[in-house]
XYZ file of N, CA and C in Angstrom:
633
model
N -3.142 -9.528 -38.388
C -4.188 -8.652 -38.059
C -3.760 -7.172 -37.799
N -4.986 -6.338 -38.482
C -4.517 -4.917 -38.414
C -4.525 -4.281 -36.952
N -3.959 -3.191 -36.771
C -3.827 -2.740 -35.501
C -5.065 -2.283 -34.675
N -6.020 -1.614 -35.807
C -7.230 -1.244 -35.406
C -8.410 -2.539 -34.896
N -8.016 -3.427 -35.529
C -8.933 -4.772 -35.397
C -8.445 -5.436 -34.005
N -7.251 -5.275 -33.843
C -6.766 -5.714 -32.316
C -7.270 -4.780 -31.250
N -7.123 -3.642 -31.528
C -7.674 -2.605 -30.623
C -9.148 -2.802 -30.258
N -9.955 -3.181 -31.295
C -11.481 -3.378 -31.190
C -11.592 -4.641 -30.517
N -10.813 -5.566 -30.584
C -10.922 -6.923 -29.823
C -10.775 -6.621 -28.342
N -9.667 -5.827 -28.089
C -9.412 -5.588 -26.634
C -10.626 -4.784 -26.174
N -11.105 -3.752 -27.089
C -12.157 -2.828 -26.404
C -13.547 -3.659 -26.046
N -13.692 -4.558 -26.830
C -15.199 -5.548 -26.721
C -14.809 -6.573 -25.576
N -13.518 -7.092 -25.302
C -13.136 -7.751 -23.991
C -13.227 -7.014 -22.819
N -12.794 -5.883 -22.775
C -12.756 -5.036 -21.598
C -14.369 -4.711 -21.276
N -14.983 -4.210 -22.249
C -16.349 -3.815 -22.091
C -17.225 -4.963 -21.562
N -17.122 -6.240 -21.899
C -17.582 -7.516 -21.521
C -17.146 -7.734 -20.081
N -16.032 -7.435 -19.652
C -15.400 -7.941 -18.323
C -16.106 -6.728 -17.340
N -16.049 -5.528 -17.644
C -16.453 -4.646 -16.753
C -17.908 -4.083 -16.807
N -18.623 -4.603 -17.753
C -20.009 -4.198 -17.825
C -20.494 -2.976 -18.391
N -21.649 -2.566 -18.339
C -22.345 -1.408 -19.113
C -21.762 -0.098 -18.623
N -21.072 0.075 -17.437
C -20.781 1.318 -16.832
C -19.471 1.751 -17.587
N -18.814 0.619 -18.118
C -17.555 0.834 -18.639
C -17.355 1.139 -20.378
N -17.323 2.472 -20.767
C -17.125 2.784 -22.059
C -15.720 2.605 -22.575
N -15.547 2.130 -23.658
C -14.322 2.028 -24.254
C -14.369 2.799 -25.703
N -13.684 3.640 -26.015
C -13.713 4.444 -27.381
C -12.232 4.457 -27.920
N -12.436 4.346 -29.331
C -11.208 4.357 -30.183
C -11.140 5.549 -30.981
N -10.348 6.313 -31.086
C -10.328 7.477 -32.026
C -9.149 7.375 -32.879
N -9.544 7.814 -34.366
C -8.492 7.653 -35.339
C -7.850 9.160 -35.563
N -6.640 9.221 -35.171
C -5.933 10.625 -35.182
C -5.515 11.050 -36.658
N -5.495 9.860 -37.574
C -5.127 10.332 -39.042
C -6.406 10.422 -39.734
N -7.489 10.498 -39.223
C -8.791 10.576 -40.231
C -8.534 11.874 -40.868
N -9.299 11.694 -42.164
C -9.140 12.992 -42.951
C -10.154 13.915 -42.441
N -10.946 13.601 -41.507
C -12.273 14.381 -41.003
C -12.286 14.330 -39.495
N -11.410 15.426 -38.978
C -11.053 15.234 -37.389
C -12.441 15.472 -36.469
N -13.176 16.037 -37.185
C -14.605 16.328 -36.395
C -15.332 14.903 -36.331
N -14.931 13.849 -36.979
C -15.716 12.522 -36.710
C -14.717 11.423 -36.563
N -13.781 11.575 -35.326
C -12.691 10.608 -35.147
C -13.070 9.408 -34.481
N -14.398 9.339 -33.878
C -14.621 8.003 -33.364
C -14.785 6.797 -34.262
N -13.960 5.615 -34.212
C -14.142 4.632 -35.221
C -14.649 3.530 -34.434
N -14.651 3.413 -33.204
C -15.175 2.201 -32.606
C -15.696 2.766 -31.208
N -16.740 2.242 -30.666
C -17.053 2.623 -29.357
C -17.827 1.488 -28.683
N -17.565 1.071 -27.466
C -18.413 0.264 -26.702
C -19.048 0.797 -25.555
N -20.405 0.583 -25.390
C -21.164 1.088 -24.124
C -21.139 2.656 -24.245
N -21.374 3.221 -25.495
C -21.333 4.650 -25.806
C -22.484 5.401 -25.027
N -23.442 4.629 -24.420
C -24.418 5.354 -23.698
C -23.879 6.199 -22.345
N -22.741 5.764 -22.007
C -21.884 6.336 -20.606
C -21.855 7.825 -21.173
N -21.200 8.218 -22.317
C -21.265 9.480 -22.689
C -22.011 9.947 -23.622
N -22.943 9.225 -24.030
C -23.835 9.557 -25.160
C -23.159 9.809 -26.503
N -22.297 9.040 -26.750
C -21.570 9.220 -28.070
C -21.636 7.866 -28.909
N -21.476 8.036 -30.355
C -21.460 6.877 -31.135
C -20.358 7.056 -32.271
N -20.087 5.940 -33.055
C -19.173 5.990 -34.090
C -19.596 7.056 -34.907
N -18.341 7.964 -35.450
C -18.645 9.121 -36.372
C -18.818 10.339 -35.569
N -18.809 10.350 -34.436
C -18.877 11.461 -33.640
C -17.445 12.092 -33.489
N -17.367 13.334 -32.801
C -16.141 13.862 -32.806
C -15.236 13.687 -31.367
N -14.163 14.232 -31.475
C -13.189 13.966 -30.304
C -13.541 14.883 -29.059
N -12.981 14.622 -28.028
C -12.873 15.605 -26.921
C -11.671 16.528 -27.174
N -11.736 17.696 -26.245
C -10.603 18.585 -26.365
C -9.353 18.041 -26.337
N -9.000 16.947 -25.505
C -7.854 16.394 -25.580
C -7.477 15.516 -26.635
N -8.366 14.969 -27.147
C -8.105 14.219 -28.428
C -8.117 15.179 -29.539
N -8.703 15.988 -29.542
C -8.587 17.092 -30.652
C -7.278 17.705 -30.757
N -6.531 18.097 -29.536
C -5.345 18.615 -29.507
C -4.365 17.491 -29.903
N -4.411 16.309 -29.631
C -3.682 15.345 -30.127
C -3.659 15.123 -31.912
N -4.863 15.371 -32.335
C -5.083 15.353 -33.794
C -4.107 16.579 -34.380
N -4.453 17.619 -33.791
C -3.611 18.799 -34.482
C -2.149 18.556 -34.283
N -1.766 17.731 -33.384
C -0.320 17.462 -33.224
C 0.277 16.421 -33.533
N -0.345 15.563 -34.466
C 0.033 14.188 -34.704
C 1.318 14.232 -35.354
N 1.460 15.183 -36.058
C 3.108 15.294 -37.013
C 4.101 16.062 -36.126
N 3.812 16.504 -34.842
C 4.719 17.255 -34.115
C 4.909 16.726 -32.705
N 6.141 16.385 -32.606
C 6.361 15.786 -31.272
C 5.516 14.724 -30.614
N 5.310 13.593 -31.396
C 4.411 12.652 -31.024
C 4.906 11.960 -29.479
N 6.058 12.102 -29.290
C 6.524 11.655 -27.796
C 6.130 12.546 -26.865
N 5.583 13.601 -27.073
C 4.983 14.543 -26.111
C 3.764 14.085 -25.361
N 3.063 13.091 -26.180
C 1.561 12.479 -25.537
C 2.029 11.216 -24.776
N 1.800 11.390 -23.616
C 2.156 10.315 -22.367
C 0.569 9.742 -22.215
N 0.562 8.292 -21.945
C -0.578 7.838 -21.557
C -1.054 8.280 -20.153
N -2.233 8.331 -19.960
C -2.739 8.944 -18.669
C -3.673 7.950 -17.968
N -3.660 7.496 -16.953
C -4.269 6.670 -15.989
C -5.064 7.081 -14.888
N -6.354 6.818 -14.563
C -7.024 7.044 -13.237
C -7.429 8.582 -13.022
N -7.468 9.259 -14.074
C -7.960 10.887 -13.897
C -9.551 11.040 -13.944
N -10.073 11.907 -13.185
C -11.453 11.999 -13.329
C -12.105 13.019 -14.307
N -13.103 12.800 -14.866
C -13.863 13.663 -15.712
C -15.210 13.630 -15.439
N -15.919 14.628 -15.951
C -17.575 14.825 -15.815
C -18.160 14.898 -16.985
N -19.270 14.339 -17.309
C -20.045 14.537 -18.487
C -20.998 15.764 -18.462
N -21.595 16.185 -19.506
C -22.459 17.462 -19.426
C -23.635 17.129 -18.570
N -23.978 15.775 -18.490
C -25.198 15.497 -17.594
C -24.888 15.041 -16.231
N -23.506 15.168 -15.862
C -23.235 15.179 -14.393
C -22.609 14.007 -13.943
N -22.530 12.952 -14.805
C -21.815 11.689 -14.445
C -20.277 11.993 -14.343
N -19.716 11.151 -13.180
C -18.431 11.285 -12.784
C -17.847 10.154 -13.459
N -16.649 10.162 -14.218
C -15.867 9.100 -14.830
C -14.537 8.938 -14.244
N -13.976 7.791 -14.264
C -12.879 7.498 -13.878
C -12.105 7.099 -15.285
N -11.110 7.903 -15.865
C -10.617 7.520 -17.173
C -9.373 7.144 -17.224
N -8.868 6.678 -18.377
C -7.448 6.409 -18.725
C -7.423 6.369 -20.288
N -6.339 7.036 -20.644
C -6.129 7.321 -22.173
C -4.840 6.756 -22.591
N -4.874 5.997 -23.551
C -3.633 5.470 -24.369
C -3.367 5.891 -25.619
N -2.140 6.335 -25.994
C -1.801 6.777 -27.234
C -1.213 5.612 -28.024
N -1.733 5.386 -29.273
C -1.193 4.216 -30.127
C -0.511 4.790 -31.206
N 0.929 4.126 -31.310
C 1.764 4.710 -32.336
C 1.787 3.707 -33.478
N 2.253 4.185 -34.714
C 2.495 3.273 -35.892
C 3.964 2.981 -35.673
N 4.183 2.027 -36.707
C 5.596 1.745 -36.580
C 6.733 2.658 -36.883
N 6.313 3.843 -37.281
C 7.147 5.010 -37.702
C 7.344 5.857 -36.455
N 6.539 5.690 -35.496
C 6.774 6.367 -34.244
C 5.488 7.597 -34.168
N 4.781 7.619 -35.445
C 3.665 8.669 -35.222
C 2.256 8.137 -34.795
N 1.652 9.152 -34.138
C 0.328 8.843 -33.342
C -0.813 8.292 -34.299
N -1.379 7.219 -34.020
C -2.456 6.872 -35.059
C -3.709 6.994 -34.318
N -3.861 6.323 -33.090
C -5.133 5.888 -32.349
C -4.966 6.477 -31.056
N -6.181 6.867 -30.413
C -6.181 7.073 -28.837
C -7.402 6.151 -28.488
N -6.960 5.382 -27.421
C -7.621 4.278 -26.777
C -8.094 4.834 -25.379
N -9.202 5.028 -25.208
C -9.887 5.650 -24.160
C -10.805 4.780 -23.192
N -10.663 4.715 -21.963
C -11.405 3.846 -21.069
C -12.161 4.910 -20.023
N -13.705 4.995 -20.098
C -14.267 5.900 -19.319
C -15.204 5.163 -18.421
N -14.874 4.898 -17.208
C -15.879 4.108 -16.359
C -16.583 4.900 -15.390
N -18.017 4.855 -15.705
C -18.877 5.624 -14.745
C -18.817 5.269 -13.318
N -18.390 6.152 -12.465
C -18.294 5.702 -11.024
C -19.474 6.510 -10.083
N -20.219 7.279 -10.801
C -21.401 8.088 -10.181
C -21.977 7.276 -9.077
N -22.497 6.166 -9.254
C -23.090 5.408 -8.296
C -22.205 5.032 -7.026
N -21.030 4.553 -7.518
C -19.977 4.316 -6.598
C -19.635 5.323 -5.530
N -19.526 6.437 -6.127
C -19.218 7.731 -5.234
C -20.565 8.022 -4.168
N -21.610 7.644 -4.623
C -22.809 7.780 -3.592
C -22.603 6.609 -2.603
N -22.224 5.329 -2.855
C -22.010 4.499 -1.912
C -20.827 4.831 -1.080
N -19.809 5.318 -1.537
C -18.601 5.733 -0.945
C -19.187 6.834 0.221
N -19.921 7.849 -0.194
C -20.368 8.848 0.741
C -21.099 8.287 1.811
N -22.142 7.272 1.591
C -22.816 6.652 2.570
C -22.091 5.943 3.605
N -21.078 5.094 3.205
C -20.198 4.412 3.995
C -19.549 5.430 4.861
N -18.976 6.536 4.093
C -18.169 7.351 5.213
C -18.919 7.947 6.138
N -20.213 8.316 5.705
C -20.988 9.010 6.756
C -21.502 7.817 8.001
N -21.409 6.828 7.596
C -21.676 5.562 8.476
C -20.520 5.355 9.595
N -19.235 5.431 8.991
C -18.361 4.794 10.096
C -17.509 5.929 10.566
N -17.655 7.396 10.111
C -17.157 8.484 10.569
C -17.668 8.867 11.931
N -16.923 9.050 12.967
C -17.485 9.582 14.211
C -18.099 11.017 14.105
N -19.232 11.103 14.754
C -19.895 12.611 14.859
C -19.130 13.584 14.889
N -17.900 13.469 15.633
C -17.125 14.780 15.973
C -16.140 15.036 14.953
N -16.130 14.280 13.825
C -15.182 14.186 12.863
C -16.011 14.414 11.283
N -17.178 14.532 11.462
C -17.909 14.654 10.143
C -17.886 16.000 9.531
N -17.747 17.135 10.106
C -17.701 18.234 9.855
C -16.111 18.655 9.207
N -16.153 19.059 7.836
C -14.763 19.238 7.323
C -14.230 20.606 7.503
N -13.045 21.005 7.725
C -12.670 22.425 7.467
C -12.818 23.069 6.080
N -13.360 24.199 6.204
C -13.485 24.965 4.720
C -12.354 25.539 4.195
N -12.282 25.421 2.977
C -11.001 25.801 2.335
C -11.217 27.350 2.091
N -10.010 27.882 2.265
C -9.987 29.449 2.015
C -10.073 29.648 0.528
N -10.695 30.437 0.019
C -10.957 30.795 -1.245
C -10.258 32.209 -1.646
N -9.852 32.346 -2.996
C -9.194 33.398 -3.288
C -10.165 34.396 -4.020
N -11.350 34.022 -4.467
C -12.037 34.810 -5.337
C -13.551 34.628 -5.106
N -14.563 35.334 -5.539
C -15.938 34.979 -5.352
C -16.187 33.937 -6.084
N -15.448 33.841 -7.338
C -15.854 32.592 -8.176
C -15.498 31.184 -7.647
N -14.285 31.285 -6.776
C -13.913 29.973 -6.022
C -14.972 29.722 -4.968
N -15.380 30.867 -4.330
C -16.456 30.768 -3.229
C -17.610 29.998 -3.662
N -18.047 30.649 -4.874
C -19.259 29.976 -5.557
C -19.161 28.453 -6.124
N -17.979 28.151 -6.317
C -17.523 26.675 -6.747
C -17.680 26.028 -5.483
N -17.245 26.264 -4.444
C -17.336 25.520 -3.099
C -18.537 25.525 -2.532
N -19.549 26.569 -2.674
C -20.955 26.509 -2.205
C -21.627 25.521 -2.914
N -21.434 25.572 -4.221
C -22.058 24.507 -4.999
C -21.763 23.145 -4.793
N -20.509 22.947 -4.614
C -20.012 21.603 -4.067
C -20.581 21.213 -3.025
N -20.861 22.140 -1.729
C -21.467 21.855 -0.475
C -23.222 21.574 -0.681
N -23.568 22.193 -1.870
C -24.965 21.831 -1.887
C -25.251 20.361 -2.528
N -24.310 20.022 -3.344
C -24.413 18.757 -3.797
C -24.004 17.732 -2.703
N -22.998 18.059 -1.802
C -22.781 17.102 -0.793
C -24.065 17.105 0.295
N -24.649 18.168 0.205
C -25.840 18.266 1.143
C -26.943 17.146 0.712
N -27.149 17.105 -0.546
C -28.317 16.408 -1.175
C -27.762 14.832 -0.838
N -26.303 14.592 -1.388
C -25.887 13.190 -1.055
C -26.018 12.381 -2.334
N -26.094 13.155 -3.680
C -25.966 12.705 -4.836
C -25.742 13.366 -5.895
N -25.089 13.017 -7.080
C -24.596 14.000 -8.178
C -25.767 14.383 -8.911
N -25.595 15.541 -9.533
C -26.739 16.074 -10.338
C -27.506 15.402 -11.271
N -26.758 14.417 -12.004
C -27.389 13.479 -12.957
C -28.427 12.564 -12.228
N -28.291 12.352 -11.000
C -29.327 11.484 -10.244
C -30.129 12.276 -9.395
N -30.227 13.416 -9.529
C -31.003 14.439 -8.582
C -32.359 14.489 -9.374
N -33.574 14.423 -8.520
C -34.915 14.731 -8.957
C -35.131 16.276 -8.753
N -36.400 16.664 -8.696
C -36.754 17.982 -8.471
C -36.589 18.501 -6.961
N -37.057 17.596 -6.261
C -36.909 17.897 -4.878
C -35.501 18.067 -4.329
N -34.589 17.151 -4.988
C -33.132 17.281 -4.502
C -32.697 18.681 -5.077
N -32.981 18.921 -6.347
C -32.617 20.325 -6.693
C -33.000 21.638 -6.013
N -34.269 21.271 -5.458
C -34.717 22.301 -4.637
C -34.077 22.601 -3.513
N -33.664 21.343 -2.828
C -32.980 21.573 -1.512
C -31.344 21.860 -1.689
N -30.851 21.638 -2.732
C -29.597 22.373 -3.091
C -29.618 23.678 -3.409
N -30.602 24.293 -4.148
C -30.802 25.638 -4.546
C -31.154 26.492 -3.435
N -31.888 25.981 -2.435
C -32.196 26.745 -1.415
C -31.086 26.886 -0.211
N -30.295 26.013 -0.249
C -29.162 25.901 0.525
C -28.266 26.994 -0.024
N -28.151 27.098 -1.468
C -27.323 28.112 -1.979
C -28.087 29.654 -1.704
N -29.060 29.516 -1.720
C -29.872 30.827 -1.433
C -29.491 31.314 -0.075
N -29.715 30.179 0.795
C -29.574 30.582 2.390
C -28.132 30.935 2.701
N -27.402 30.395 1.932
C -25.696 30.747 2.065
C -25.107 32.136 1.332
N -26.091 32.624 0.695
C -25.801 34.000 0.016
C -25.199 33.855 -1.244
N -25.224 32.516 -1.901
C -24.548 32.404 -3.046
C -24.948 33.439 -4.274
N -26.348 33.840 -4.088
C -26.819 34.624 -5.174
C -26.632 35.958 -5.233
N -26.054 36.283 -4.045
C -25.250 37.717 -3.921
C -24.296 38.078 -4.873
N -23.655 36.701 -5.277
C -22.371 36.897 -6.414
C -22.934 37.304 -7.653
N -22.330 38.057 -8.247
C -22.456 38.670 -9.621
C -22.611 37.394 -10.637
N -23.803 37.346 -11.362
C -23.955 36.276 -12.532
C -24.075 34.963 -11.900
N -24.244 34.716 -10.527
C -24.351 33.402 -10.112
C -25.213 32.583 -10.438
N -26.694 33.257 -10.630
C -27.784 32.667 -11.367
C -27.512 31.947 -12.403
N -26.741 32.559 -13.470
C -26.625 31.851 -14.668
C -25.810 30.459 -14.543
N -24.896 30.533 -13.685
C -23.845 29.242 -13.424
C -24.421 28.357 -12.746
N -25.453 28.490 -11.659
C -25.974 27.701 -10.860
C -27.119 27.064 -11.873
N -27.774 27.903 -12.436
C -28.873 27.281 -13.491
C -28.081 26.417 -14.464
N -27.175 26.631 -15.098
C -26.473 25.819 -16.037
C -25.803 24.419 -15.339
N -25.323 24.563 -14.027
C -24.789 23.505 -13.559
C -25.880 22.362 -13.210
N -27.037 22.823 -12.717
C -28.125 22.009 -12.307
C -29.055 21.688 -13.518
N -28.809 22.129 -14.604
C -29.488 22.046 -15.836
C -30.939 22.339 -15.893
N -31.105 23.450 -15.360
C -32.394 24.346 -15.354
C -32.533 25.676 -15.968
N -33.618 26.300 -16.399
C -33.715 27.426 -16.627
C -33.470 28.447 -15.370
N -33.261 29.769 -15.692
C -33.291 30.784 -14.606
C -34.507 30.952 -14.040
N -35.675 30.781 -14.812
C -36.849 30.939 -14.549
C -37.396 29.876 -13.381
N -36.931 28.542 -13.736
C -37.078 27.543 -12.757
C -36.304 27.764 -11.521
N -34.912 28.294 -11.786
C -34.120 28.622 -10.677
C -34.787 29.301 -9.525
N -35.516 30.375 -9.953
C -35.969 31.464 -9.147
C -37.318 30.928 -8.507
N -38.029 29.790 -9.220
C -39.020 29.223 -8.784
C -38.798 28.277 -7.615
N -37.565 27.484 -7.689
C -37.134 26.845 -6.637
C -36.716 27.357 -5.421
N -36.244 28.833 -5.571
C -35.938 29.606 -4.373
C -37.158 30.029 -3.707
N -38.160 30.276 -4.411
C -39.399 30.791 -3.919
C -40.467 29.766 -3.451
N -40.234 28.337 -3.503
C -40.877 27.307 -3.686
C -41.688 27.195 -2.157
N -40.933 27.650 -1.114
C -41.583 27.552 0.217
C -42.107 28.879 0.724
N -41.997 29.985 -0.049
C -42.326 31.363 0.334
C -43.918 31.563 0.050
């Protein structure tokens, strides 16, 4: 049986075992068209990708280096990624070599843990004593770091990731940012609007919604 057929069989078994939140994707690093490296995918709705689409930055970097020090590419397990629509993924990446030692395939597992993080947050709130709920604020080194932390606090306040927020949730988050002075930071409006997937016009309307 060909190596790719074996990988497809494993991908199908893993997707069946872990269900629709588990995406399994196989990239061909030796394809003649690197912009269309996906040769197989299970549960592609997790990242909204399909066969024939292109690689991530990490996979594209591997494609560019398939003939240069293939041993430099080490398997990675259990790292976190985020999709453009705000889903939180727990990922593992394996590099598959041919018999001559050259890289040929990337086998990726991307598990959508977005809802699990919400459950974790709810349980943490339930079991943590009241006097331990407030977390110490991290010292920031720049206004950009400060904005990042304020955005994280706004999401924590709502209690769900952006991908699952409705309009009212986003209004709550953005008004928190406004009250915290986030929009005094240069070009913060562009970054916040992009993060929450709304236009700047909508952003300002959310700020003024109760005025």
